[in-house]
Amino acid sequence: MTVTVKTFARLDDAAGALASERGGRFLGGGTLLMRAINEADPTISSIVRSTDPSLRNIALAPDRIELGAGVSMAAILAEPDLAFLHPVARAVGGPAVREAATVGGNLFAPSPYGDFATALLALDARVRFAVGQRELALEELLGRRERGALLVASVAFKRPTALRFTKVTRVHPKGIAVLAIAAQLPHASGRVAGARIAYGAIGRAPMRARAAERALEGRALDAAGVASALAVAADGISPADDAIASAWWRREILPVHLRRLLLGAGRA
Ligand SMILES: Cc1cc2nc3c(=O)[nH]c(=O)nc-3n(C[C@H](O)[C@H](O)[C@H](O)COP(=O)(O)OP(=O)(O)OC[C@H]3O[C@@H](n4cnc5c(N)ncnc54)[C@H](O)[C@@H]3O)c2cc1C
């Protein structure tokens, strides 16, 4: 089947084209989409792209950050003010993949991909769509089974004081995740207050570690303080068996790596 390519100067026109054709797919960096097309995915009839410069915009305010959906991992690594996201961007594929791979595409990358989306979930990011200035919490977008059709324009989040991130992989330095964990761990008087922890590669999409978050509330980040969070670390997860790791193995190693992250490794 012939696949047509439609290019639009304006993002809202691209969004209109995407919404009007079931087989239309928006092209980010194309690291996954072009592979699907090369494999002759019969569900794809057209590629929709946009040259709108807003897609590549990085807006850095003192308290808020907004990343255009077309911002690449390489562009994030080139921005010193986004240093807290550098370990995350650096964890996505090798240099050639990072040059193309976009923030927007990462939100739709199937598990066990989605390392950047995992960090954005820990950052409580909101997603802005190209049509009607509509916004949605990223968590809500990731929770939807059907996530196509809507064109993401940007993601925005409050500037964190710190973000911790770890990715467990069997192939170094650029393997696919067995597991990824991102966490914001604000504290007051040495006690955790309002932790936000996200897991990647252990479900259909990145997810919050709600039981562990609750168990950490009011606790110190020391061996005794994190024990109850580790006991419930795997509550609510649904890892898959895949070519990277078995579900059993993912469950086994989750508390081990969460412990390391909470006790200090993976600080950014
Ligand atoms: C060799 C290799 C290694 C990789 N390693 C990793 C890794 O370590 N970690 C990781 O997380 N990922 C990895 N990936 C997957 C992928 O490169 C990244 O997830 C990347 O961020 C996807 O972004 P993209 O712009 O290339 O998406 P594309 O391929 O352009 O698109 C992917 C999907 O997202 C949709 N989409 C893209 N942008 C938007 C938008 N703005 N709005 C709505 N829908 C959109 C597309 O229509 C398509 O369905 C790897 C891929 C390859 C080929």
PDB file of C-alpha atoms and ligand atoms in Angstrom:
ATOM      1  CA  MET A   1       0.000   0.000   0.000  1.00  0.00           C
ATOM      2  CA  THR A   2       1.245   3.496  -0.819  1.00  0.00           C
ATOM      3  CA  VAL A   3       1.834   5.729   2.167  1.00  0.00           C
ATOM      4  CA  THR A   4       1.340   9.431   1.489  1.00  0.00           C
ATOM      5  CA  VAL A   5       3.260  12.187   3.282  1.00  0.00           C
ATOM      6  CA  LYS A   6       1.417  15.364   4.252  1.00  0.00           C
ATOM      7  CA  THR A   7       3.385  18.358   5.504  1.00  0.00           C
ATOM      8  CA  PHE A   8       1.792  21.346   7.225  1.00  0.00           C
ATOM      9  CA  ALA A   9       3.322  24.673   8.251  1.00  0.00           C
ATOM     10  CA  ARG A  10       0.856  25.025  11.107  1.00  0.00           C
ATOM     11  CA  LEU A  11       0.413  22.524  13.886  1.00  0.00           C
ATOM     12  CA  ASP A  12      -3.371  22.881  14.038  1.00  0.00           C
ATOM     13  CA  ASP A  13      -3.643  22.020  10.322  1.00  0.00           C
ATOM     14  CA  ALA A  14      -1.540  18.922  10.950  1.00  0.00           C
ATOM     15  CA  ALA A  15      -3.833  18.033  13.872  1.00  0.00           C
ATOM     16  CA  GLY A  16      -6.868  18.394  11.579  1.00  0.00           C
ATOM     17  CA  ALA A  17      -5.324  16.068   8.987  1.00  0.00           C
ATOM     18  CA  LEU A  18      -4.459  13.538  11.688  1.00  0.00           C
ATOM     19  CA  ALA A  19      -7.968  13.551  13.103  1.00  0.00           C
ATOM     20  CA  SER A  20      -9.579  13.123   9.673  1.00  0.00           C
ATOM     21  CA  GLU A  21      -7.772   9.920   8.669  1.00  0.00           C
ATOM     22  CA  ARG A  22      -7.790   6.718  10.678  1.00  0.00           C
ATOM     23  CA  GLY A  23      -4.545   5.513   9.116  1.00  0.00           C
ATOM     24  CA  GLY A  24      -2.733   8.836   9.640  1.00  0.00           C
ATOM     25  CA  ARG A  25       0.301   8.924  11.977  1.00  0.00           C
ATOM     26  CA  PHE A  26       2.163  11.994  13.150  1.00  0.00           C
ATOM     27  CA  LEU A  27       5.900  11.896  12.475  1.00  0.00           C
ATOM     28  CA  GLY A  28       8.125  12.918  15.372  1.00  0.00           C
ATOM     29  CA  GLY A  29      11.735  11.829  14.905  1.00  0.00           C
ATOM     30  CA  GLY A  30      10.527   8.696  13.126  1.00  0.00           C
ATOM     31  CA  THR A  31      12.701   6.244  15.089  1.00  0.00           C
ATOM     32  CA  LEU A  32       9.699   3.961  15.616  1.00  0.00           C
ATOM     33  CA  LEU A  33       7.255   5.180  12.989  1.00  0.00           C
ATOM     34  CA  MET A  34       9.628   4.732  10.058  1.00  0.00           C
ATOM     35  CA  ARG A  35      10.463   1.242  11.277  1.00  0.00           C
ATOM     36  CA  ALA A  36       6.737   0.411  11.257  1.00  0.00           C
ATOM     37  CA  ILE A  37       6.402   1.792   7.739  1.00  0.00           C
ATOM     38  CA  ASN A  38       9.449  -0.130   6.522  1.00  0.00           C
ATOM     39  CA  GLU A  39       7.819  -3.243   7.956  1.00  0.00           C
ATOM     40  CA  ALA A  40       4.723  -2.412   5.849  1.00  0.00           C
ATOM     41  CA  ASP A  41       2.366  -1.922   8.806  1.00  0.00           C
ATOM     42  CA  PRO A  42      -0.993  -2.146   7.012  1.00  0.00           C
ATOM     43  CA  THR A  43      -2.730   0.188   9.493  1.00  0.00           C
ATOM     44  CA  ILE A  44      -0.685   3.197   8.340  1.00  0.00           C
ATOM     45  CA  SER A  45      -1.912   5.054   5.250  1.00  0.00           C
ATOM     46  CA  SER A  46      -0.291   8.456   5.682  1.00  0.00           C
ATOM     47  CA  ILE A  47       2.473  10.293   7.524  1.00  0.00           C
ATOM     48  CA  VAL A  48       1.505  13.707   8.865  1.00  0.00           C
ATOM     49  CA  ARG A  49       4.338  16.119   9.618  1.00  0.00           C
ATOM     50  CA  SER A  50       4.599  19.760  10.619  1.00  0.00           C
ATOM     51  CA  THR A  51       7.345  22.336  10.215  1.00  0.00           C
ATOM     52  CA  ASP A  52       5.768  24.563  12.907  1.00  0.00           C
ATOM     53  CA  PRO A  53       8.746  25.970  14.911  1.00  0.00           C
ATOM     54  CA  SER A  54       6.766  25.776  18.170  1.00  0.00           C
ATOM     55  CA  LEU A  55       7.307  22.012  18.109  1.00  0.00           C
ATOM     56  CA  ARG A  56      11.011  22.504  18.854  1.00  0.00           C
ATOM     57  CA  ASN A  57      10.581  25.261  21.400  1.00  0.00           C
ATOM     58  CA  ILE A  58      12.122  24.959  24.873  1.00  0.00           C
ATOM     59  CA  ALA A  59      10.657  27.536  27.299  1.00  0.00           C
ATOM     60  CA  LEU A  60      12.620  27.875  30.532  1.00  0.00           C
ATOM     61  CA  ALA A  61      10.975  30.020  33.206  1.00  0.00           C
ATOM     62  CA  PRO A  62      12.275  30.067  36.799  1.00  0.00           C
ATOM     63  CA  ASP A  63       9.380  27.956  38.053  1.00  0.00           C
ATOM     64  CA  ARG A  64       7.994  26.241  34.925  1.00  0.00           C
ATOM     65  CA  ILE A  65       9.402  24.416  31.915  1.00  0.00           C
ATOM     66  CA  GLU A  66       7.655  23.693  28.625  1.00  0.00           C
ATOM     67  CA  LEU A  67       9.118  21.396  25.978  1.00  0.00           C
ATOM     68  CA  GLY A  68       7.742  21.307  22.438  1.00  0.00           C
ATOM     69  CA  ALA A  69       6.764  17.775  21.424  1.00  0.00           C
ATOM     70  CA  GLY A  70       9.359  17.884  18.637  1.00  0.00           C
ATOM     71  CA  VAL A  71      12.275  18.609  20.984  1.00  0.00           C
ATOM     72  CA  SER A  72      14.829  15.824  20.569  1.00  0.00           C
ATOM     73  CA  MET A  73      16.806  14.050  23.277  1.00  0.00           C
ATOM     74  CA  ALA A  74      19.947  15.631  21.761  1.00  0.00           C
ATOM     75  CA  ALA A  75      18.412  19.116  22.115  1.00  0.00           C
ATOM     76  CA  ILE A  76      17.702  18.420  25.798  1.00  0.00           C
ATOM     77  CA  LEU A  77      21.300  17.304  26.290  1.00  0.00           C
ATOM     78  CA  ALA A  78      22.491  20.537  24.652  1.00  0.00           C
ATOM     79  CA  GLU A  79      20.565  22.702  27.159  1.00  0.00           C
ATOM     80  CA  PRO A  80      22.534  23.231  30.414  1.00  0.00           C
ATOM     81  CA  ASP A  81      19.427  24.510  32.194  1.00  0.00           C
ATOM     82  CA  LEU A  82      17.854  21.066  31.736  1.00  0.00           C
ATOM     83  CA  ALA A  83      20.737  19.267  33.474  1.00  0.00           C
ATOM     84  CA  PHE A  84      18.319  17.407  35.765  1.00  0.00           C
ATOM     85  CA  LEU A  85      16.893  15.717  32.623  1.00  0.00           C
ATOM     86  CA  HIS A  86      20.258  14.844  31.074  1.00  0.00           C
ATOM     87  CA  PRO A  87      20.560  11.385  32.700  1.00  0.00           C
ATOM     88  CA  VAL A  88      17.108  10.590  31.318  1.00  0.00           C
ATOM     89  CA  ALA A  89      17.732  11.862  27.769  1.00  0.00           C
ATOM     90  CA  ARG A  90      21.118  10.103  27.749  1.00  0.00           C
ATOM     91  CA  ALA A  91      19.387   6.822  28.603  1.00  0.00           C
ATOM     92  CA  VAL A  92      17.343   6.838  25.377  1.00  0.00           C
ATOM     93  CA  GLY A  93      19.108   4.695  22.730  1.00  0.00           C
ATOM     94  CA  GLY A  94      22.477   5.605  21.236  1.00  0.00           C
ATOM     95  CA  PRO A  95      23.606   8.963  19.808  1.00  0.00           C
ATOM     96  CA  ALA A  96      21.900   8.496  16.418  1.00  0.00           C
ATOM     97  CA  VAL A  97      18.566   7.618  18.066  1.00  0.00           C
ATOM     98  CA  ARG A  98      18.848  10.573  20.486  1.00  0.00           C
ATOM     99  CA  GLU A  99      19.448  12.974  17.592  1.00  0.00           C
ATOM    100  CA  ALA A 100      16.011  12.088  16.168  1.00  0.00           C
ATOM    101  CA  ALA A 101      13.952  10.747  19.096  1.00  0.00           C
ATOM    102  CA  THR A 102      11.465  13.337  20.352  1.00  0.00           C
ATOM    103  CA  VAL A 103       9.716  14.052  23.620  1.00  0.00           C
ATOM    104  CA  GLY A 104       6.307  13.630  21.909  1.00  0.00           C
ATOM    105  CA  GLY A 105       7.235  10.285  20.356  1.00  0.00           C
ATOM    106  CA  ASN A 106       8.439   8.963  23.696  1.00  0.00           C
ATOM    107  CA  LEU A 107       4.945   9.418  25.164  1.00  0.00           C
ATOM    108  CA  PHE A 108       3.619   6.955  22.581  1.00  0.00           C
ATOM    109  CA  ALA A 109       6.544   4.547  22.464  1.00  0.00           C
ATOM    110  CA  PRO A 110       5.360   1.081  23.524  1.00  0.00           C
ATOM    111  CA  SER A 111       6.731  -0.445  26.742  1.00  0.00           C
ATOM    112  CA  PRO A 112       9.534  -1.251  27.546  1.00  0.00           C
ATOM    113  CA  TYR A 113      10.380   2.027  25.768  1.00  0.00           C
ATOM    114  CA  GLY A 114       9.222   5.299  27.329  1.00  0.00           C
ATOM    115  CA  ASP A 115      12.128   6.283  29.587  1.00  0.00           C
ATOM    116  CA  PHE A 116      11.548   9.996  29.088  1.00  0.00           C
ATOM    117  CA  ALA A 117       7.800   9.622  29.639  1.00  0.00           C
ATOM    118  CA  THR A 118       8.575   7.888  32.955  1.00  0.00           C
ATOM    119  CA  ALA A 119      10.556  10.936  34.102  1.00  0.00           C
ATOM    120  CA  LEU A 120       7.812  13.289  32.902  1.00  0.00           C
ATOM    121  CA  LEU A 121       5.281  11.310  34.921  1.00  0.00           C
ATOM    122  CA  ALA A 122       7.386  11.744  38.061  1.00  0.00           C
ATOM    123  CA  LEU A 123       7.506  15.466  37.221  1.00  0.00           C
ATOM    124  CA  ASP A 124       3.679  15.592  37.096  1.00  0.00           C
ATOM    125  CA  ALA A 125       3.806  16.901  33.519  1.00  0.00           C
ATOM    126  CA  ARG A 126       0.765  18.205  31.707  1.00  0.00           C
ATOM    127  CA  VAL A 127       0.293  17.570  28.014  1.00  0.00           C
ATOM    128  CA  ARG A 128      -0.970  20.323  25.693  1.00  0.00           C
ATOM    129  CA  PHE A 129      -2.642  19.239  22.484  1.00  0.00           C
ATOM    130  CA  ALA A 130      -2.390  21.064  19.164  1.00  0.00           C
ATOM    131  CA  VAL A 131      -6.099  21.769  18.937  1.00  0.00           C
ATOM    132  CA  GLY A 132      -8.028  24.118  21.205  1.00  0.00           C
ATOM    133  CA  GLN A 133      -5.239  24.602  23.769  1.00  0.00           C
ATOM    134  CA  ARG A 134      -6.614  21.451  25.450  1.00  0.00           C
ATOM    135  CA  GLU A 135      -4.545  20.113  28.314  1.00  0.00           C
ATOM    136  CA  LEU A 136      -4.426  16.807  30.132  1.00  0.00           C
ATOM    137  CA  ALA A 137      -2.341  15.367  32.935  1.00  0.00           C
ATOM    138  CA  LEU A 138       0.247  13.045  31.384  1.00  0.00           C
ATOM    139  CA  GLU A 139      -0.896  10.352  33.800  1.00  0.00           C
ATOM    140  CA  GLU A 140      -4.351  10.468  32.216  1.00  0.00           C
ATOM    141  CA  LEU A 141      -2.958  10.267  28.689  1.00  0.00           C
ATOM    142  CA  LEU A 142      -0.765   7.287  29.584  1.00  0.00           C
ATOM    143  CA  GLY A 143      -3.719   5.547  31.218  1.00  0.00           C
ATOM    144  CA  ARG A 144      -5.703   5.515  27.975  1.00  0.00           C
ATOM    145  CA  ARG A 145      -5.592   2.334  25.939  1.00  0.00           C
ATOM    146  CA  GLU A 146      -6.088   4.234  22.673  1.00  0.00           C
ATOM    147  CA  ARG A 147      -3.655   7.136  22.566  1.00  0.00           C
ATOM    148  CA  GLY A 148      -3.368   7.901  18.820  1.00  0.00           C
ATOM    149  CA  ALA A 149      -5.262  10.550  16.802  1.00  0.00           C
ATOM    150  CA  LEU A 150      -4.492  13.477  19.143  1.00  0.00           C
ATOM    151  CA  LEU A 151      -1.487  15.585  18.254  1.00  0.00           C
ATOM    152  CA  VAL A 152       0.605  16.574  21.273  1.00  0.00           C
ATOM    153  CA  ALA A 153       2.035  20.093  20.957  1.00  0.00           C
ATOM    154  CA  SER A 154       4.084  20.279  24.178  1.00  0.00           C
ATOM    155  CA  VAL A 155       4.570  19.060  27.739  1.00  0.00           C
ATOM    156  CA  ALA A 156       4.938  21.365  30.734  1.00  0.00           C
ATOM    157  CA  PHE A 157       5.888  20.858  34.374  1.00  0.00           C
ATOM    158  CA  LYS A 158       7.048  22.746  37.436  1.00  0.00           C
ATOM    159  CA  ARG A 159      10.806  23.047  37.683  1.00  0.00           C
ATOM    160  CA  PRO A 160      11.818  20.389  40.247  1.00  0.00           C
ATOM    161  CA  THR A 161      14.325  20.945  42.998  1.00  0.00           C
ATOM    162  CA  ALA A 162      15.734  17.530  42.091  1.00  0.00           C
ATOM    163  CA  LEU A 163      14.872  14.472  40.041  1.00  0.00           C
ATOM    164  CA  ARG A 164      16.251  11.011  40.640  1.00  0.00           C
ATOM    165  CA  PHE A 165      16.330   8.560  37.746  1.00  0.00           C
ATOM    166  CA  THR A 166      17.639   5.080  37.204  1.00  0.00           C
ATOM    167  CA  LYS A 167      17.376   2.706  34.286  1.00  0.00           C
ATOM    168  CA  VAL A 168      18.223  -0.961  34.572  1.00  0.00           C
ATOM    169  CA  THR A 169      19.395  -2.534  31.347  1.00  0.00           C
ATOM    170  CA  ARG A 170      21.282  -5.652  30.329  1.00  0.00           C
ATOM    171  CA  VAL A 171      23.117  -4.025  27.433  1.00  0.00           C
ATOM    172  CA  HIS A 172      25.373  -1.102  28.280  1.00  0.00           C
ATOM    173  CA  PRO A 173      25.475   1.740  27.512  1.00  0.00           C
ATOM    174  CA  LYS A 174      22.340   1.890  25.364  1.00  0.00           C
ATOM    175  CA  GLY A 175      20.095  -1.079  26.047  1.00  0.00           C
ATOM    176  CA  ILE A 176      16.322  -1.179  26.349  1.00  0.00           C
ATOM    177  CA  ALA A 177      14.970  -0.947  29.908  1.00  0.00           C
ATOM    178  CA  VAL A 178      14.370  -3.946  32.107  1.00  0.00           C
ATOM    179  CA  LEU A 179      13.068  -1.298  34.472  1.00  0.00           C
ATOM    180  CA  ALA A 180      13.178   2.488  34.840  1.00  0.00           C
ATOM    181  CA  ILE A 181      12.381   4.498  37.957  1.00  0.00           C
ATOM    182  CA  ALA A 182      12.073   8.286  38.288  1.00  0.00           C
ATOM    183  CA  ALA A 183      11.304  10.107  41.521  1.00  0.00           C
ATOM    184  CA  GLN A 184      10.782  13.525  42.982  1.00  0.00           C
ATOM    185  CA  LEU A 185      11.284  13.331  46.727  1.00  0.00           C
ATOM    186  CA  PRO A 186      10.554  16.707  48.299  1.00  0.00           C
ATOM    187  CA  HIS A 187      11.168  16.810  52.035  1.00  0.00           C
ATOM    188  CA  ALA A 188      10.494  19.056  54.990  1.00  0.00           C
ATOM    189  CA  SER A 189      12.579  18.828  58.164  1.00  0.00           C
ATOM    190  CA  GLY A 190      14.216  15.647  56.919  1.00  0.00           C
ATOM    191  CA  ARG A 191      10.874  13.899  56.209  1.00  0.00           C
ATOM    192  CA  VAL A 192       9.457  13.088  52.787  1.00  0.00           C
ATOM    193  CA  ALA A 193       6.472  15.286  51.920  1.00  0.00           C
ATOM    194  CA  GLY A 194       4.636  14.576  48.659  1.00  0.00           C
ATOM    195  CA  ALA A 195       6.846  11.986  46.932  1.00  0.00           C
ATOM    196  CA  ARG A 196       6.108  11.270  43.293  1.00  0.00           C
ATOM    197  CA  ILE A 197       7.546   8.052  41.912  1.00  0.00           C
ATOM    198  CA  ALA A 198       7.065   6.616  38.413  1.00  0.00           C
ATOM    199  CA  TYR A 199       8.005   3.216  37.009  1.00  0.00           C
ATOM    200  CA  GLY A 200       8.719   2.448  33.368  1.00  0.00           C
ATOM    201  CA  ALA A 201       8.929  -0.893  31.529  1.00  0.00           C
ATOM    202  CA  ILE A 202       6.830  -2.795  34.060  1.00  0.00           C
ATOM    203  CA  GLY A 203       3.395  -2.293  32.541  1.00  0.00           C
ATOM    204  CA  ARG A 204       1.635  -1.250  29.349  1.00  0.00           C
ATOM    205  CA  ALA A 205       2.811   2.342  29.921  1.00  0.00           C
ATOM    206  CA  PRO A 206       4.768   4.259  32.579  1.00  0.00           C
ATOM    207  CA  MET A 207       2.819   4.277  35.851  1.00  0.00           C
ATOM    208  CA  ARG A 208       2.837   5.878  39.309  1.00  0.00           C
ATOM    209  CA  ALA A 209       4.092   3.871  42.275  1.00  0.00           C
ATOM    210  CA  ARG A 210       1.230   5.037  44.478  1.00  0.00           C
ATOM    211  CA  ALA A 211       1.620   2.497  47.292  1.00  0.00           C
ATOM    212  CA  ALA A 212       5.315   3.301  47.656  1.00  0.00           C
ATOM    213  CA  GLU A 213       4.584   7.043  47.533  1.00  0.00           C
ATOM    214  CA  ARG A 214       2.053   6.714  50.369  1.00  0.00           C
ATOM    215  CA  ALA A 215       4.366   4.548  52.448  1.00  0.00           C
ATOM    216  CA  LEU A 216       7.147   7.141  52.191  1.00  0.00           C
ATOM    217  CA  GLU A 217       5.068  10.051  53.413  1.00  0.00           C
ATOM    218  CA  GLY A 218       6.549  11.517  56.600  1.00  0.00           C
ATOM    219  CA  ARG A 219       9.477   9.063  56.572  1.00  0.00           C
ATOM    220  CA  ALA A 220      13.169   9.800  56.509  1.00  0.00           C
ATOM    221  CA  LEU A 221      15.174   8.669  53.491  1.00  0.00           C
ATOM    222  CA  ASP A 222      17.238   6.146  55.418  1.00  0.00           C
ATOM    223  CA  ALA A 223      17.204   2.340  55.560  1.00  0.00           C
ATOM    224  CA  ALA A 224      14.488   2.189  58.234  1.00  0.00           C
ATOM    225  CA  GLY A 225      12.416   4.983  56.676  1.00  0.00           C
ATOM    226  CA  VAL A 226      12.198   3.399  53.210  1.00  0.00           C
ATOM    227  CA  ALA A 227      11.485  -0.171  54.414  1.00  0.00           C
ATOM    228  CA  SER A 228       7.686   0.088  54.272  1.00  0.00           C
ATOM    229  CA  ALA A 229       7.827   1.615  50.769  1.00  0.00           C
ATOM    230  CA  LEU A 230       9.987  -1.283  49.581  1.00  0.00           C
ATOM    231  CA  ALA A 231       7.518  -3.786  51.038  1.00  0.00           C
ATOM    232  CA  VAL A 232       4.770  -2.414  48.771  1.00  0.00           C
ATOM    233  CA  ALA A 233       6.999  -1.441  45.825  1.00  0.00           C
ATOM    234  CA  ALA A 234       5.451  -4.016  43.487  1.00  0.00           C
ATOM    235  CA  ASP A 235       1.816  -3.362  44.456  1.00  0.00           C
ATOM    236  CA  GLY A 236      -0.334  -2.725  41.381  1.00  0.00           C
ATOM    237  CA  ILE A 237       2.329  -3.419  38.774  1.00  0.00           C
ATOM    238  CA  SER A 238       1.736  -5.713  35.789  1.00  0.00           C
ATOM    239  CA  PRO A 239       5.091  -6.441  34.186  1.00  0.00           C
ATOM    240  CA  ALA A 240       5.294  -8.427  30.965  1.00  0.00           C
ATOM    241  CA  ASP A 241       7.497 -11.306  29.847  1.00  0.00           C
ATOM    242  CA  ASP A 242       9.427 -10.039  26.849  1.00  0.00           C
ATOM    243  CA  ALA A 243      12.744 -10.503  25.087  1.00  0.00           C
ATOM    244  CA  ILE A 244      14.413  -8.176  27.592  1.00  0.00           C
ATOM    245  CA  ALA A 245      13.327  -9.825  30.870  1.00  0.00           C
ATOM    246  CA  SER A 246      10.645 -11.986  32.425  1.00  0.00           C
ATOM    247  CA  ALA A 247       7.841 -10.499  34.508  1.00  0.00           C
ATOM    248  CA  TRP A 248       9.172 -12.497  37.477  1.00  0.00           C
ATOM    249  CA  TRP A 249      12.611 -10.941  37.164  1.00  0.00           C
ATOM    250  CA  ARG A 250      11.182  -7.427  36.881  1.00  0.00           C
ATOM    251  CA  ARG A 251       9.226  -7.982  40.107  1.00  0.00           C
ATOM    252  CA  GLU A 252      12.315  -9.359  41.869  1.00  0.00           C
ATOM    253  CA  ILE A 253      14.615  -6.473  41.020  1.00  0.00           C
ATOM    254  CA  LEU A 254      12.147  -3.615  41.456  1.00  0.00           C
ATOM    255  CA  PRO A 255      12.564  -3.232  45.273  1.00  0.00           C
ATOM    256  CA  VAL A 256      16.343  -3.604  44.958  1.00  0.00           C
ATOM    257  CA  HIS A 257      16.635  -0.692  42.534  1.00  0.00           C
ATOM    258  CA  LEU A 258      13.984   1.388  44.270  1.00  0.00           C
ATOM    259  CA  ARG A 259      15.977   1.042  47.496  1.00  0.00           C
ATOM    260  CA  ARG A 260      19.146   2.232  45.788  1.00  0.00           C
ATOM    261  CA  LEU A 261      17.331   5.175  44.251  1.00  0.00           C
ATOM    262  CA  LEU A 262      15.667   6.222  47.517  1.00  0.00           C
ATOM    263  CA  LEU A 263      18.898   5.927  49.479  1.00  0.00           C
ATOM    264  CA  GLY A 264      20.773   8.148  47.121  1.00  0.00           C
ATOM    265  CA  ALA A 265      21.824   6.569  43.841  1.00  0.00           C
ATOM    266  CA  GLY A 266      20.507   8.217  40.664  1.00  0.00           C
ATOM    267  CA  ARG A 267      20.455  11.717  42.103  1.00  0.00           C
ATOM    268  CA  ALA A 268      20.303  14.422  39.429  1.00  0.00           C
TER     269      ALA A 268
HETATM  270  C1  LIG B   1      17.598   1.370  18.228  1.00  0.00           C
HETATM  271  C2  LIG B   1      16.535   2.011  19.092  1.00  0.00           C
HETATM  272  C3  LIG B   1      16.784   2.185  20.450  1.00  0.00           C
HETATM  273  C4  LIG B   1      15.827   2.795  21.256  1.00  0.00           C
HETATM  274  N1  LIG B   1      16.091   2.947  22.590  1.00  0.00           N
HETATM  275  C5  LIG B   1      15.173   3.539  23.378  1.00  0.00           C
HETATM  276  C6  LIG B   1      15.426   3.714  24.765  1.00  0.00           C
HETATM  277  O1  LIG B   1      16.492   3.346  25.284  1.00  0.00           O
HETATM  278  N2  LIG B   1      14.463   4.299  25.531  1.00  0.00           N
HETATM  279  C7  LIG B   1      13.274   4.727  25.007  1.00  0.00           C
HETATM  280  O2  LIG B   1      12.450   5.275  25.753  1.00  0.00           O
HETATM  281  N3  LIG B   1      13.009   4.562  23.700  1.00  0.00           N
HETATM  282  C8  LIG B   1      13.916   3.987  22.872  1.00  0.00           C
HETATM  283  N4  LIG B   1      13.645   3.811  21.558  1.00  0.00           N
HETATM  284  C9  LIG B   1      12.314   4.164  21.053  1.00  0.00           C
HETATM  285  C10 LIG B   1      12.219   5.561  20.466  1.00  0.00           C
HETATM  286  O3  LIG B   1      13.411   5.920  19.767  1.00  0.00           O
HETATM  287  C11 LIG B   1      11.982   6.648  21.513  1.00  0.00           C
HETATM  288  O4  LIG B   1      10.960   6.232  22.401  1.00  0.00           O
HETATM  289  C12 LIG B   1      11.627   7.991  20.896  1.00  0.00           C
HETATM  290  O5  LIG B   1      11.521   8.989  21.899  1.00  0.00           O
HETATM  291  C13 LIG B   1      10.363   7.970  20.057  1.00  0.00           C
HETATM  292  O6  LIG B   1      10.235   9.273  19.505  1.00  0.00           O
HETATM  293  P1  LIG B   1      10.170   9.556  17.927  1.00  0.00           P
HETATM  294  O7  LIG B   1      10.097  11.031  17.784  1.00  0.00           O
HETATM  295  O8  LIG B   1      11.248   8.890  17.166  1.00  0.00           O
HETATM  296  O9  LIG B   1       8.776   8.875  17.595  1.00  0.00           O
HETATM  297  P2  LIG B   1       8.180   8.480  16.179  1.00  0.00           P
HETATM  298  O10 LIG B   1       8.801   7.224  15.691  1.00  0.00           O
HETATM  299  O11 LIG B   1       8.179   9.650  15.258  1.00  0.00           O
HETATM  300  O12 LIG B   1       6.662   8.204  16.626  1.00  0.00           O
HETATM  301  C14 LIG B   1       6.326   7.162  17.524  1.00  0.00           C
HETATM  302  C15 LIG B   1       4.804   7.196  17.734  1.00  0.00           C
HETATM  303  O13 LIG B   1       4.446   8.401  18.415  1.00  0.00           O
HETATM  304  C16 LIG B   1       3.520   9.149  17.639  1.00  0.00           C
HETATM  305  N5  LIG B   1       3.869  10.559  17.827  1.00  0.00           N
HETATM  306  C17 LIG B   1       5.099  11.132  17.674  1.00  0.00           C
HETATM  307  N6  LIG B   1       5.041  12.443  18.010  1.00  0.00           N
HETATM  308  C18 LIG B   1       3.758  12.705  18.367  1.00  0.00           C
HETATM  309  C19 LIG B   1       3.062  13.861  18.789  1.00  0.00           C
HETATM  310  N7  LIG B   1       3.676  15.039  18.928  1.00  0.00           N
HETATM  311  N8  LIG B   1       1.739  13.762  19.045  1.00  0.00           N
HETATM  312  C20 LIG B   1       1.091  12.586  18.909  1.00  0.00           C
HETATM  313  N9  LIG B   1       1.684  11.440  18.509  1.00  0.00           N
HETATM  314  C21 LIG B   1       3.010  11.499  18.240  1.00  0.00           C
HETATM  315  C22 LIG B   1       3.734   8.682  16.211  1.00  0.00           C
HETATM  316  O14 LIG B   1       2.602   8.912  15.394  1.00  0.00           O
HETATM  317  C23 LIG B   1       4.026   7.217  16.409  1.00  0.00           C
HETATM  318  O15 LIG B   1       2.828   6.506  16.589  1.00  0.00           O
HETATM  319  C24 LIG B   1      14.581   3.229  20.706  1.00  0.00           C
HETATM  320  C25 LIG B   1      14.353   3.048  19.334  1.00  0.00           C
HETATM  321  C26 LIG B   1      15.308   2.448  18.542  1.00  0.00           C
HETATM  322  C27 LIG B   1      15.017   2.283  17.075  1.00  0.00           C
END
